[in-house]
Amino acid sequence: MSRPLIARIDLAALAHNLGVAKAAAPHSRVLAAIKANGYGHGLTRVARALRAADGFAVLSVEEAAQLRGEGYTHPIVLLEGFFHPDELPEIAHLRLRPVIHREDQVATLARTHLEHRIDVLLKIDTGMHRLGLRPARVAEVLATLRATPQVGGITLMTHFACADDPAIGVAAQLAVFREAAGDGKLPITLANSAALLRYPETHGDWVRPGIMLYGVSPFANQTGADLGLLPVMTLESRLIAVQRIRKGEAVGYGATFVAERDMSIGTVACGYADGYPRHAGTGTPILVEGQLTRTLGRVSMDMLSVDLGPVPNAHVGSPVTLWGANLPAEHVAASAGTIAYELLTALAPRVRVEET
Ligand SMILES: *Cc1c(COP(=O)(O)O)cnc(C)c1O
């Protein structure tokens, strides 16, 4: 028997969640965000389950080359564009679509020999101030791009900072985008998962869902299940030890948890080196034998401790669910002061993955 920690990836759930995205944005094409190793689920595994998407969004030429190598002919967008002019010939050869987000990249394109024209996305900074052109620069840069022989189709793009926050929303950024986009003749792409689900006015020609495809809600007060999504990753392990401790005895590094009464505790084969968040303190939800209980004390590198009070029949070998089916990753993330995006993408390479 090997170490019992397994990340189970439900490919049918991925396909289902893509269907939810398509149904929510029926007039848009779907550019599935599969960067960060498919949000921790495995790049090519996710692409296979999402092959009904209209395109894929990744960060690097290497990821895109892997997809092309597996035979995918979908449009592939490079969300951070090209990092160095050296990448452009390969980008053209693989027919990738880089995001152009700085003016100097236009000049670089114009002086690079390419085997054929490439389609690009021009990113406009409408308020997030991360990537993109100032709105006032768009008209001139667009004119230059259109006159650049290396450039084929142009799609206008922006990204929302607060689509998940109803108090702020997308209205201000959307207004800036519309003003900068001018005559409205070019295709546009604006919406991440939150905007796709909450603001139909952002759908445009392409939506760019990421997190919702993995069954996780982009909103703080709702889980994926609330939105009709199915969790894709279930992180499972087993108890590898069970102990009775006495009132006053402590658990784990730093002795941060001290028993208030005699109690049964279990040790789970999963720790922060597996991607479980170390900042998840005592009380983080966890399932043992399918029963909801809580973690105790600090998470160690390879193990964590659980309260077996609610699970009197637990024993060495009892199944444990860290997150996924029946335990939203959103809830575990909230206990650790983070978001489920971080939990999923931090899954460590040492964790065994099984597809279901
Ligand atoms: C990652 C990413 C997305 C997907 O965002 P989610 O919140 O996961 O839906 C969309 N657009 C861009 C530019 C991204 O980097």
PDB file of N, CA and C and ligand atoms in Angstrom, residues 33 35 39 79 123 157 159 192-193 208-211 341, ligand 1:
ATOM      1  N   ALA A  33      -9.986  28.910 -19.222  1.00  0.00           N
ATOM      2  CA  ALA A  33      -8.707  29.225 -18.580  1.00  0.00           C
ATOM      3  C   ALA A  33      -8.160  27.956 -17.937  1.00  0.00           C
ATOM      4  N   LYS A  35      -4.684  27.706 -17.351  1.00  0.00           N
ATOM      5  CA  LYS A  35      -3.346  28.060 -16.850  1.00  0.00           C
ATOM      6  C   LYS A  35      -3.111  27.392 -15.504  1.00  0.00           C
ATOM      7  N   TYR A  39      -5.432  24.853 -13.258  1.00  0.00           N
ATOM      8  CA  TYR A  39      -5.801  25.188 -11.872  1.00  0.00           C
ATOM      9  C   TYR A  39      -5.474  24.011 -10.933  1.00  0.00           C
ATOM     10  N   LEU A  79      -2.128  34.483 -22.072  1.00  0.00           N
ATOM     11  CA  LEU A  79      -2.737  35.566 -21.286  1.00  0.00           C
ATOM     12  C   LEU A  79      -1.747  36.662 -20.895  1.00  0.00           C
ATOM     13  N   LYS A 123      -5.012  44.256 -24.933  1.00  0.00           N
ATOM     14  CA  LYS A 123      -5.577  44.389 -23.591  1.00  0.00           C
ATOM     15  C   LYS A 123      -5.613  45.846 -23.158  1.00  0.00           C
ATOM     16  N   MET A 157      -9.670  43.271 -25.296  1.00  0.00           N
ATOM     17  CA  MET A 157      -9.788  42.524 -24.048  1.00  0.00           C
ATOM     18  C   MET A 157      -9.625  43.458 -22.854  1.00  0.00           C
ATOM     19  N   HIS A 159      -9.932  43.043 -18.177  1.00  0.00           N
ATOM     20  CA  HIS A 159     -10.126  42.105 -17.061  1.00  0.00           C
ATOM     21  C   HIS A 159     -10.682  42.903 -15.889  1.00  0.00           C
ATOM     22  N   ASN A 192     -14.442  37.063 -16.738  1.00  0.00           N
ATOM     23  CA  ASN A 192     -13.978  35.900 -15.981  1.00  0.00           C
ATOM     24  C   ASN A 192     -15.222  35.180 -15.441  1.00  0.00           C
ATOM     25  N   SER A 193     -15.017  34.170 -14.579  1.00  0.00           N
ATOM     26  CA  SER A 193     -16.169  33.394 -14.091  1.00  0.00           C
ATOM     27  C   SER A 193     -17.189  34.289 -13.407  1.00  0.00           C
ATOM     28  N   ARG A 208     -14.280  34.103 -20.564  1.00  0.00           N
ATOM     29  CA  ARG A 208     -13.026  33.462 -20.137  1.00  0.00           C
ATOM     30  C   ARG A 208     -13.162  32.815 -18.755  1.00  0.00           C
ATOM     31  N   PRO A 209     -14.016  31.832 -18.614  1.00  0.00           N
ATOM     32  CA  PRO A 209     -14.167  31.217 -17.290  1.00  0.00           C
ATOM     33  C   PRO A 209     -12.948  30.397 -16.904  1.00  0.00           C
ATOM     34  N   GLY A 210     -12.607  30.475 -15.635  1.00  0.00           N
ATOM     35  CA  GLY A 210     -11.564  29.622 -15.074  1.00  0.00           C
ATOM     36  C   GLY A 210     -12.161  28.842 -13.923  1.00  0.00           C
ATOM     37  N   ILE A 211     -12.178  29.465 -12.768  1.00  0.00           N
ATOM     38  CA  ILE A 211     -12.488  28.760 -11.525  1.00  0.00           C
ATOM     39  C   ILE A 211     -13.814  28.004 -11.571  1.00  0.00           C
ATOM     40  N   TYR A 341      -9.070  29.079  -5.162  1.00  0.00           N
ATOM     41  CA  TYR A 341      -8.112  29.144  -6.278  1.00  0.00           C
ATOM     42  C   TYR A 341      -6.721  28.724  -5.785  1.00  0.00           C
TER      43      TYR A 341
HETATM   44  C1  LIG B   1      -7.234  33.473 -14.944  1.00  0.00           C
HETATM   45  C2  LIG B   1      -7.939  34.443 -15.807  1.00  0.00           C
HETATM   46  C3  LIG B   1      -9.292  34.300 -16.081  1.00  0.00           C
HETATM   47  C4  LIG B   1     -10.176  33.292 -15.383  1.00  0.00           C
HETATM   48  O1  LIG B   1     -10.558  33.843 -14.137  1.00  0.00           O
HETATM   49  P1  LIG B   1     -11.517  33.050 -13.122  1.00  0.00           P
HETATM   50  O2  LIG B   1     -11.732  34.006 -12.017  1.00  0.00           O
HETATM   51  O3  LIG B   1     -10.757  31.838 -12.684  1.00  0.00           O
HETATM   52  O4  LIG B   1     -12.740  32.723 -13.883  1.00  0.00           O
HETATM   53  C5  LIG B   1      -9.857  35.164 -16.992  1.00  0.00           C
HETATM   54  N1  LIG B   1      -9.110  36.135 -17.586  1.00  0.00           N
HETATM   55  C6  LIG B   1      -7.814  36.317 -17.322  1.00  0.00           C
HETATM   56  C7  LIG B   1      -7.056  37.402 -17.987  1.00  0.00           C
HETATM   57  C8  LIG B   1      -7.182  35.488 -16.413  1.00  0.00           C
HETATM   58  O5  LIG B   1      -5.880  35.685 -16.135  1.00  0.00           O
END
